[in-house]
Tab-separated table of C-alpha atoms and ligand atoms in Angstrom:
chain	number	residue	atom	x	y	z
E	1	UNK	CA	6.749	-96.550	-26.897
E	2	UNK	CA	9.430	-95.123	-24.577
E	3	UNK	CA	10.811	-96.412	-21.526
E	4	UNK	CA	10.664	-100.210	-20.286
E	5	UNK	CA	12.001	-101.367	-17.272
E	6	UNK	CA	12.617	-105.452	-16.453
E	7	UNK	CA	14.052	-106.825	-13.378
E	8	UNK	CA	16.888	-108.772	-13.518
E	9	UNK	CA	18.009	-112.211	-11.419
E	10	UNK	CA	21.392	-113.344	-10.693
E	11	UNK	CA	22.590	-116.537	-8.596
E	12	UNK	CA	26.295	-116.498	-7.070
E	13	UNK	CA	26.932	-113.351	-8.999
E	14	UNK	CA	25.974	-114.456	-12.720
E	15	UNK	CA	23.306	-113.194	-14.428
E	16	UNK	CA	20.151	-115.747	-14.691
E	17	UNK	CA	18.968	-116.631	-18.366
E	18	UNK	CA	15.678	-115.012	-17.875
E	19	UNK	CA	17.496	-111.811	-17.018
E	20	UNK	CA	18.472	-111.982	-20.971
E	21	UNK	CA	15.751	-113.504	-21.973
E	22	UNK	CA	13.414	-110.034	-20.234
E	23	UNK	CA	16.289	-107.695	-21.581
E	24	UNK	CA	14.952	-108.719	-25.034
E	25	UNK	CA	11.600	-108.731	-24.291
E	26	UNK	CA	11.834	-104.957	-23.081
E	27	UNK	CA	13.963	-104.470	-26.459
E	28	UNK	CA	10.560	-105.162	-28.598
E	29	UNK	CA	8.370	-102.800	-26.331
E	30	UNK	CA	10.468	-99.814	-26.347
E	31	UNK	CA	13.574	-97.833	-26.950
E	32	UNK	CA	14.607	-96.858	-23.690
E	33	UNK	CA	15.449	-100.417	-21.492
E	34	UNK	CA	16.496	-100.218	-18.222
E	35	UNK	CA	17.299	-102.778	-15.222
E	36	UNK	CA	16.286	-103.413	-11.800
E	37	UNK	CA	18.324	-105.395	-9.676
E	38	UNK	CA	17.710	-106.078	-5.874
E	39	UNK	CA	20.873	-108.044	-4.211
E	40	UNK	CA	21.430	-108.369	-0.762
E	41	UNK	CA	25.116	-107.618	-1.709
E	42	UNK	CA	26.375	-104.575	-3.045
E	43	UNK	CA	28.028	-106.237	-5.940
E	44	UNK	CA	26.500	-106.046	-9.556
E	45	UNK	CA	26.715	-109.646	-11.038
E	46	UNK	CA	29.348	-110.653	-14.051
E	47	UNK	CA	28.192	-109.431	-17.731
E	48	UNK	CA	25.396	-106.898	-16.591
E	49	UNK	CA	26.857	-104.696	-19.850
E	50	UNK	CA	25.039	-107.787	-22.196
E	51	UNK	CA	22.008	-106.992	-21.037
E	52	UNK	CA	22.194	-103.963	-22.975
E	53	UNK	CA	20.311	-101.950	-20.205
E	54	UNK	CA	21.632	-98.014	-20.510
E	55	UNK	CA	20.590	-97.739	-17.225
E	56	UNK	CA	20.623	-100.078	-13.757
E	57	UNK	CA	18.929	-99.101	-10.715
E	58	UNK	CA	20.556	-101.329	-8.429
E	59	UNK	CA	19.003	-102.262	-4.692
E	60	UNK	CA	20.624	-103.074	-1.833
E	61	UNK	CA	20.025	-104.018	1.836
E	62	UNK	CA	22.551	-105.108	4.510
E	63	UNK	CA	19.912	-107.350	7.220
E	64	UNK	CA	18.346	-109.784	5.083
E	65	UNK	CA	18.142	-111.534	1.695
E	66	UNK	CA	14.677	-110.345	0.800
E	67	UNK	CA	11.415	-108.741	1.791
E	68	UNK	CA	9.228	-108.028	-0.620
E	69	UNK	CA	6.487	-105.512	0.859
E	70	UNK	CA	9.856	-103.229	1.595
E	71	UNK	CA	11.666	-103.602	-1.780
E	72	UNK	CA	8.036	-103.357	-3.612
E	73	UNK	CA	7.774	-99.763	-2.049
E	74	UNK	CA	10.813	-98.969	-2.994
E	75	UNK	CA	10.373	-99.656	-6.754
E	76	UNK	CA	6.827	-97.674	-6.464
E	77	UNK	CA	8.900	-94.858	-5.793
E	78	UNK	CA	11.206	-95.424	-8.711
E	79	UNK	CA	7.966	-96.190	-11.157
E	80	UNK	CA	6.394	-92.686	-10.088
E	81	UNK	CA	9.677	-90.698	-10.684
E	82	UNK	CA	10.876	-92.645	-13.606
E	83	UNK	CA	7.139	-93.401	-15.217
E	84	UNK	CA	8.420	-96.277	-17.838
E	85	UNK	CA	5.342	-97.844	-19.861
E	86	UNK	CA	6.241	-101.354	-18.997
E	87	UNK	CA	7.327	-103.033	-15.928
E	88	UNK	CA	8.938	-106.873	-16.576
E	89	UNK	CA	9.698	-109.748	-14.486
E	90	UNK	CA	10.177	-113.153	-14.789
E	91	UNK	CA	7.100	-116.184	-13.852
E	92	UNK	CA	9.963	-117.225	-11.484
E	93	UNK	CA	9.275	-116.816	-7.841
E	94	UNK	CA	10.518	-113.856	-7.167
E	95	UNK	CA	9.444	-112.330	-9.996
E	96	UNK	CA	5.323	-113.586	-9.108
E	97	UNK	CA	5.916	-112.409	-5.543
E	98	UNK	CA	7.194	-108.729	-6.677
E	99	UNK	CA	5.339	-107.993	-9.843
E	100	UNK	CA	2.076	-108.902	-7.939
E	101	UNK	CA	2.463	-106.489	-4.790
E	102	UNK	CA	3.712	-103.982	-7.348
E	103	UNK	CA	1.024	-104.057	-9.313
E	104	UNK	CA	-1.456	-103.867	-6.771
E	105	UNK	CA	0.015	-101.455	-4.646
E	106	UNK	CA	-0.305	-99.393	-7.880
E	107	UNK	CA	-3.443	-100.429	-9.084
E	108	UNK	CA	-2.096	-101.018	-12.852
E	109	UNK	CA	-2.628	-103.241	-15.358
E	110	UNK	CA	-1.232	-106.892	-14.708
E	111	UNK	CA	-0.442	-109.569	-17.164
E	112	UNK	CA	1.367	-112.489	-16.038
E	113	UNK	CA	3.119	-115.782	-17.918
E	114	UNK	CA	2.974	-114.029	-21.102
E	115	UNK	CA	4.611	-115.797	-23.947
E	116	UNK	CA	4.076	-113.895	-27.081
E	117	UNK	CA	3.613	-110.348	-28.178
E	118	UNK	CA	3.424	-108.564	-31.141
E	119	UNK	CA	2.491	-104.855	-32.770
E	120	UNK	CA	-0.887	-103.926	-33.820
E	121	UNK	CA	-1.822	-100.437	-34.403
E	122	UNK	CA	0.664	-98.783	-32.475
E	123	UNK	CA	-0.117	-100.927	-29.194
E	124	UNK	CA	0.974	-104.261	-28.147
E	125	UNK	CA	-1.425	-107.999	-28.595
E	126	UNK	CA	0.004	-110.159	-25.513
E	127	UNK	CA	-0.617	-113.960	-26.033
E	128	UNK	CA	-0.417	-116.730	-23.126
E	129	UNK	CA	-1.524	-120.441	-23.007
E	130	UNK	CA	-4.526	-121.278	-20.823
E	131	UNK	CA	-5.957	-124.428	-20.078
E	132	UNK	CA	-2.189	-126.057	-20.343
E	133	UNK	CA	-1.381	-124.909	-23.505
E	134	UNK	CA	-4.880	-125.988	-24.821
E	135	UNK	CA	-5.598	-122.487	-26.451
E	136	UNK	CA	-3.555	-119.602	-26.669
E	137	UNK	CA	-5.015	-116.492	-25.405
E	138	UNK	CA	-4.558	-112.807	-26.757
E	139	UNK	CA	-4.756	-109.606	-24.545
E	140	UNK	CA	-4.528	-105.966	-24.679
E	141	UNK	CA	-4.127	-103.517	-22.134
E	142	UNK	CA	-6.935	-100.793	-21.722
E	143	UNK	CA	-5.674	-99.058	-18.599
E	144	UNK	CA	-3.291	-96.333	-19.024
E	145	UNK	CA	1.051	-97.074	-18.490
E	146	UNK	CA	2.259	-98.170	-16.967
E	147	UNK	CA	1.819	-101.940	-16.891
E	148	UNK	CA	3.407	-105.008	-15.133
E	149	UNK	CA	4.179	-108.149	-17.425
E	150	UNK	CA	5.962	-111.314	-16.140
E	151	UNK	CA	7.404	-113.357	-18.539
E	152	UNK	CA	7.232	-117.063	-18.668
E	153	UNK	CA	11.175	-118.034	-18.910
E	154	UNK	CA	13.081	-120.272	-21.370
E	155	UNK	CA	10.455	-118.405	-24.649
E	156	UNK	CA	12.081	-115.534	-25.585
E	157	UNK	CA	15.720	-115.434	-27.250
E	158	UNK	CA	18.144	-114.947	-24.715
E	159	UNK	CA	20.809	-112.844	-27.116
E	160	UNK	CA	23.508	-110.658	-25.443
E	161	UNK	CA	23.321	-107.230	-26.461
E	162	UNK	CA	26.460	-105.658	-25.503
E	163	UNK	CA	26.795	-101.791	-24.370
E	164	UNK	CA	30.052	-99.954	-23.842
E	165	UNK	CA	28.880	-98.385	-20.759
E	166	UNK	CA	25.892	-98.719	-18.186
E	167	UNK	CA	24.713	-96.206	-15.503
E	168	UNK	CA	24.389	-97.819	-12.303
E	169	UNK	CA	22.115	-96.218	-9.663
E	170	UNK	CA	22.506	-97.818	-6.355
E	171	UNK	CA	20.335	-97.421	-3.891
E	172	UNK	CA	19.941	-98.131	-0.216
E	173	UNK	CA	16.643	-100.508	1.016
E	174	UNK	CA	15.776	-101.077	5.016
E	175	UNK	CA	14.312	-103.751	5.861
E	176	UNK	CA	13.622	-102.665	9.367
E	177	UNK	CA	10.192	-101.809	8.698
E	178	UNK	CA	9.325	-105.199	6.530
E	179	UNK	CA	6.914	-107.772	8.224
E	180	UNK	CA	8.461	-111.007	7.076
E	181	UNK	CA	12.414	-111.144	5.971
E	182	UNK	CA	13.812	-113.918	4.184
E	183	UNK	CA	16.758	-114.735	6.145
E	184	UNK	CA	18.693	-117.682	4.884
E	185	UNK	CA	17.734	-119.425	1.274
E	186	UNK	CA	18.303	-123.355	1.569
E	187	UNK	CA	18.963	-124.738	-2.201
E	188	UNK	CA	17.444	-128.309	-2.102
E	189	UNK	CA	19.608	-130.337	-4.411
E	190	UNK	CA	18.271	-130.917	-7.822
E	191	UNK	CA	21.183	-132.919	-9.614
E	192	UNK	CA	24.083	-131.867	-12.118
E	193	UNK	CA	22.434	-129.284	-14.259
E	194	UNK	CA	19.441	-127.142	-13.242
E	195	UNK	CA	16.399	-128.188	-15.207
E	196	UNK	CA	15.308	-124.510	-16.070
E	197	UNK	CA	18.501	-123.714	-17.597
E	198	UNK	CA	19.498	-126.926	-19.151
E	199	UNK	CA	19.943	-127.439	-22.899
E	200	UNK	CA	19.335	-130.694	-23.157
E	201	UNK	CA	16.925	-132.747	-20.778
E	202	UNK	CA	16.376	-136.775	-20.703
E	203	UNK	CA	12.729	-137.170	-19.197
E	204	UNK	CA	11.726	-140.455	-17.531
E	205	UNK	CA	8.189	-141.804	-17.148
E	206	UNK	CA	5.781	-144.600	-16.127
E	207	UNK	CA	7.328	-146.567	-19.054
E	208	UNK	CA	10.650	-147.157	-17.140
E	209	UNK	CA	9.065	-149.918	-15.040
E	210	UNK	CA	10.545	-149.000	-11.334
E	211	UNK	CA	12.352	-146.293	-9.486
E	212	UNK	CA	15.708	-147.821	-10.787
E	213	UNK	CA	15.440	-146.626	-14.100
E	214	UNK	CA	16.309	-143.060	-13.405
E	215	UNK	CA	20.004	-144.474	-13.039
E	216	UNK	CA	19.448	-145.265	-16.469
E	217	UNK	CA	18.988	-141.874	-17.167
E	218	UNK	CA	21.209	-140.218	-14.845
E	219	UNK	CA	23.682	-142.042	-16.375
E	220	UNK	CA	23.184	-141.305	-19.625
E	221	UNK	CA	22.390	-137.454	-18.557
E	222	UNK	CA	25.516	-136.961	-17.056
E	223	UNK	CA	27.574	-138.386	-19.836
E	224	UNK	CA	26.016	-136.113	-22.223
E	225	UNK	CA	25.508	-133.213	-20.012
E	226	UNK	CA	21.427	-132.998	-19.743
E	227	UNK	CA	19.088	-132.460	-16.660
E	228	UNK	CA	16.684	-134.966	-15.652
E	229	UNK	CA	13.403	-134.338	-16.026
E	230	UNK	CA	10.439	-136.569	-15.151
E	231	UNK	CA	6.903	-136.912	-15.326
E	232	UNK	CA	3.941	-136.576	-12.246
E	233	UNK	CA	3.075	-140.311	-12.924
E	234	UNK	CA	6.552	-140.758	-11.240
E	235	UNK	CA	6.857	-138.348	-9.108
E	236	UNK	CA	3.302	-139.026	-7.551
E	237	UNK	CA	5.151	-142.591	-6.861
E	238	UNK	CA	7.613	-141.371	-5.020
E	239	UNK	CA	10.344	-142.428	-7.860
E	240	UNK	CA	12.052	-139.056	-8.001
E	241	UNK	CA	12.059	-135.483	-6.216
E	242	UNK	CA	9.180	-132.852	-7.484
E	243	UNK	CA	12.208	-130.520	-8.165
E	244	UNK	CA	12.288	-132.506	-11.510
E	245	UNK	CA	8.372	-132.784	-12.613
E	246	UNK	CA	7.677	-131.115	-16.194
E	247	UNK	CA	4.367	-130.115	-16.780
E	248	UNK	CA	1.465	-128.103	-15.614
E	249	UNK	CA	1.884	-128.741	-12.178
E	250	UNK	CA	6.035	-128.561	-12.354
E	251	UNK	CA	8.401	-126.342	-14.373
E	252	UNK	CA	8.234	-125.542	-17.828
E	253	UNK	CA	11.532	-125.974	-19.895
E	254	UNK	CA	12.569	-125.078	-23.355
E	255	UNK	CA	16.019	-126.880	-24.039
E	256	UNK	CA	17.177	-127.344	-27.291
E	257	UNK	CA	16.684	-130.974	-27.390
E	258	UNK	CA	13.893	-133.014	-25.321
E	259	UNK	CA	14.227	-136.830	-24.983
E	260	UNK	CA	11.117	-138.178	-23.458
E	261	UNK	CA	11.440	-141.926	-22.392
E	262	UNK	CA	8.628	-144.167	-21.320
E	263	UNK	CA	5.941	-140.843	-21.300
E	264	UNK	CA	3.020	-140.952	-22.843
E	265	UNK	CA	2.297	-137.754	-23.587
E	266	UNK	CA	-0.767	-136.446	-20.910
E	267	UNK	CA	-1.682	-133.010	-21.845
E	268	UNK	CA	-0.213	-131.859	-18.395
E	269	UNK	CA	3.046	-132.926	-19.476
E	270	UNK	CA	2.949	-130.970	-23.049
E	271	UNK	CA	2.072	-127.809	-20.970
E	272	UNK	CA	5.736	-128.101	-19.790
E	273	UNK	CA	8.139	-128.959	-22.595
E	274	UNK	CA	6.136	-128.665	-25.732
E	275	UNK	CA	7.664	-125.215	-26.729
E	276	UNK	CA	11.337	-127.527	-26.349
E	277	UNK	CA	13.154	-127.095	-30.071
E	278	UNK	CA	13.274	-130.797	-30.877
E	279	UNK	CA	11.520	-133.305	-29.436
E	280	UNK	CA	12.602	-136.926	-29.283
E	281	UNK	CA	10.408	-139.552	-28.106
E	282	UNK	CA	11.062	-142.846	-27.441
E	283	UNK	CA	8.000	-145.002	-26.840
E	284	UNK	CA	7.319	-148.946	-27.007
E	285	UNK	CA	3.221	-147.927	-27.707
E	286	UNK	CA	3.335	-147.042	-31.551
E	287	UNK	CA	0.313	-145.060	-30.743
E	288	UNK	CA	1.522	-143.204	-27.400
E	289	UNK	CA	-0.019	-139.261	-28.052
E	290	UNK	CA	3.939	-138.010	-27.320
E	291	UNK	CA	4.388	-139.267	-31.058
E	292	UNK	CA	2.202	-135.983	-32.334
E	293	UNK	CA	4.782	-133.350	-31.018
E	294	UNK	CA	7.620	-135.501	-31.074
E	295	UNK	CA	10.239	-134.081	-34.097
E	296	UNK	CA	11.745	-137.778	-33.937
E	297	UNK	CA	9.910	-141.039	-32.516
E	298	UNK	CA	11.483	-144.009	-31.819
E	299	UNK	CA	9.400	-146.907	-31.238
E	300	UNK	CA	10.949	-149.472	-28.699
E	301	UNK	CA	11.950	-150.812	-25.700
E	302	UNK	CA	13.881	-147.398	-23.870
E	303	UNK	CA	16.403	-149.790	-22.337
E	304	UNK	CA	17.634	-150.901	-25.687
E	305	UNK	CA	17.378	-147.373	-27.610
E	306	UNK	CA	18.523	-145.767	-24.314
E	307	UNK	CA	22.212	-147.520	-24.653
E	308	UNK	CA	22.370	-147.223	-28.668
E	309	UNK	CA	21.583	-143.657	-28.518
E	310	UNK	CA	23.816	-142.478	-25.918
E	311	UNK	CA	26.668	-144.144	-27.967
E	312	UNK	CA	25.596	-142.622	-30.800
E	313	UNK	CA	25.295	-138.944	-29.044
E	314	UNK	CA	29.170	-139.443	-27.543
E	315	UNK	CA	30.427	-140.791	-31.032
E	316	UNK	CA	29.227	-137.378	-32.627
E	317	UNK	CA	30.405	-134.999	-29.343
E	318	UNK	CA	33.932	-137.363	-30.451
E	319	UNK	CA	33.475	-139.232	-27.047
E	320	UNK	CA	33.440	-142.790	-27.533
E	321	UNK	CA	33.498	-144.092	-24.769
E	322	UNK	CA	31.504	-142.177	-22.740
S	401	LIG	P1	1.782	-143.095	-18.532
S	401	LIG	O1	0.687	-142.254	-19.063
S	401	LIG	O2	1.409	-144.344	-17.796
S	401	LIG	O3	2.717	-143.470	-19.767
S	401	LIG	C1	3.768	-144.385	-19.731
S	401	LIG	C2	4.233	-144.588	-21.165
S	401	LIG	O4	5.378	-145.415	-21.177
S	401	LIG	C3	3.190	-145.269	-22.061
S	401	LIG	O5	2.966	-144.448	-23.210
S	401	LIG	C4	3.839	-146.593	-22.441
S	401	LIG	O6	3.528	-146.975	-23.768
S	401	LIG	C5	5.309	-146.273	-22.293
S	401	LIG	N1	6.161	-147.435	-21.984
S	401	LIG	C6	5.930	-148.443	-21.108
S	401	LIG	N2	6.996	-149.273	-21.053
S	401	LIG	C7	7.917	-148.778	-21.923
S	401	LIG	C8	9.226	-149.198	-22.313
S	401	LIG	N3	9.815	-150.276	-21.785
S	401	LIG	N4	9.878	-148.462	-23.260
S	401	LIG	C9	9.301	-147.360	-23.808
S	401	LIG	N5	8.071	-146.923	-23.455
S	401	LIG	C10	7.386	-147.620	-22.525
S	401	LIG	N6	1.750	-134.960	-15.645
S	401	LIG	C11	2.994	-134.484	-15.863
S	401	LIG	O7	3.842	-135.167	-16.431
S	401	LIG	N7	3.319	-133.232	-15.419
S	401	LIG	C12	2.445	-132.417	-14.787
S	401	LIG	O8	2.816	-131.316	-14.381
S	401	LIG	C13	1.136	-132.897	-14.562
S	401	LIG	N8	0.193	-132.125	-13.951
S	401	LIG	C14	-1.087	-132.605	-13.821
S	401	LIG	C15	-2.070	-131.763	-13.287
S	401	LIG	C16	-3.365	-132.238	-13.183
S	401	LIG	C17	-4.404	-131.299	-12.617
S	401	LIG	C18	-3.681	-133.537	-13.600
S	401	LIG	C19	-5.105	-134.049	-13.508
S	401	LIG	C20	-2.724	-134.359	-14.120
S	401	LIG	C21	-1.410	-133.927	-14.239
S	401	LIG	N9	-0.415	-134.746	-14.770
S	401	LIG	C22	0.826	-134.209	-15.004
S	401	LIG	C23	-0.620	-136.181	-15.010
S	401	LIG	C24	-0.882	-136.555	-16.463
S	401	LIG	O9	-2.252	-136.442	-16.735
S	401	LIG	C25	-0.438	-138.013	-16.729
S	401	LIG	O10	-1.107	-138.871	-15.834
S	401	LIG	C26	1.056	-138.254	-16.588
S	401	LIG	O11	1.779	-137.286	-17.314
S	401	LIG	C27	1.394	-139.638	-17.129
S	401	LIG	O12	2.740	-139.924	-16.873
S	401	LIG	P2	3.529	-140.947	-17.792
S	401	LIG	O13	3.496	-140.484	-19.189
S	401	LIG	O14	4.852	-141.133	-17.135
S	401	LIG	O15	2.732	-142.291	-17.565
């Protein structure tokens, strides 16, 4: 296989983990891997040589932040010239809105939320979870190259590969002919660390008893540097912002450590955090389904193994006190 191309996302200049994350992706599909970026200014973020891209094709437009029929076009052009055999993005939201109209526009293949790929007679087997992560699906493509693949974030390894030197080849986008611009982007708040990107996340369910609890948690997130994540039982109840559901119908994370309090463990919720490297869960219901993925269970009351573990977490990070 020859050429891949992914697209890569920054915020306030620095690279997104996905960006990585799709860098290594293209690494296993081909030889040649090369970058898309679209920024609104002409600056190339912090660290681009890690992605270990040889090439960038870099976008830029001067009246607006995005519009994706206009910068769509513009990458069909690049695709036709350039012909790679893979196209990448990320299951983000920009990555869905582009890889979609590109594909379509195109009329190629289209694979989306993949999570999984390896080598089989000279091609590629694709797998994704359907059904919430009930089974895990495995596809092929039949059409010919190339193909568009978004990635589901937080799978992959997000290694920096360093090059010495990158070609950047900026280009020019107008968005006078586009139908709809995006003009301004308003960042809701979503606490200290971003749940996508967070290493560590401290998850609160039903089982903390009333909307107070999440200072529990906050608490204990911010003195060990998580992101609070939370369940739809809570959400639905109005006990904390959507921005922090986990789960089929919210955002799937993959931190290195998982502590699930008061959650019982709904299918829905697995969809979101089961690929997480260690799972702890702390449950008073010996029998709670979160037990069956959890690497560690603790069976109790989370307000008293809250406290003991968060003293325990600080003693080994040689913080006391917390
Ligand atoms: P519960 O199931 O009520 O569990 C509470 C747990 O807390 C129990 O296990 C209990 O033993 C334990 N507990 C109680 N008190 C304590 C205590 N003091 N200390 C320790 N443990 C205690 N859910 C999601 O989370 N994310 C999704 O994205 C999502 N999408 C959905 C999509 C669809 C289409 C549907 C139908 C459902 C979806 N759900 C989702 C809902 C899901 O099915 C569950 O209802 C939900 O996850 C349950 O939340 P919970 O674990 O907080 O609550």
């Amino acid at each position: 296989m020859g050429k891949i191309f992914f697209f890569i996302e920054a915020k306030d200049g620095e690279l997104k983990k996905i960006s990585y994350e799709l860098a290594n992706v293209a690494r296993q599909l081909g030889e040649e891997v090369c970058g898309i970026f679209f920024s609104p200014s002409a600056s190339i973020p912090e660290g681009i040589n890690g992605l270990g891209a040889s090439r960038i094709f870099s976008f830029t437009a001067q009246h607006g932040i995005y519009a994706c029929e206009v910068i769509a076009l513009e990458l069909v052009k690049l695709i036709e010239m350039e012909k790679p055999d893979f196209i990448l993005f990320g299951q983000t939201p920009m990555g869905r809105d582009l890889s979609a109209r590109l594909s379509a526009t195109l009329g190629i293949g289209y694979l989306n939320d993949i999570t999984g790929l390896r080598k089989q007679n000279g091609g590629f087997i694709f797998t994704k979870p359907l059904y919430a992560g009930k089974i895990i699906s495995e596809f092929v493509f039949t059409s010919p190259s190339p193909s568009v693949i978004t990635v589901r974030p937080n799978i992959f390894n997000a290694d920096v590969q360093s090059v010495s030197e990158v070609n950047v080849d900026t280009r020019e986008v107008n968005f006078s002919s586009a139908r709809a611009i995006v003009k301004e982007i308003i960042a809701k708040p979503v606490g200290m660390v971003d749940l996508k990107e967070a290493d560590i996340i401290i998850s609160g369910g039903r089982g903390l008893g009333d909307p107070k609890g999440f200072d529990v948690l906050f608490d204990f997130a911010k003195a060990v540097g998580a992101a609070v994540g939370a369940s739809r039982a809570v959400v639905d109840s109005g006990w904390i912002d959507h921005s922090h559901q986990v789960g089929q119908t919210g955002k799937t994370v993959n931190p290195s450590l998982y502590i699930a309090c008061g959650i019982s463990g709904a299918i829905q919720h697995l969809a979101g955090m089961r690929t997480s490297k260690c799972i702890v869960a702390i449950n008073n219901n010996p029998t709670a389904p979160i037990f069956k993925i959890a690497d560690y269970g603790i069976v109790g009351d989370l307000y008293e193994v809250i406290p003991l573990l968060k003293r325990e977490l600080l003693k080994i990070r040689g913080n006391p006190q917390g």
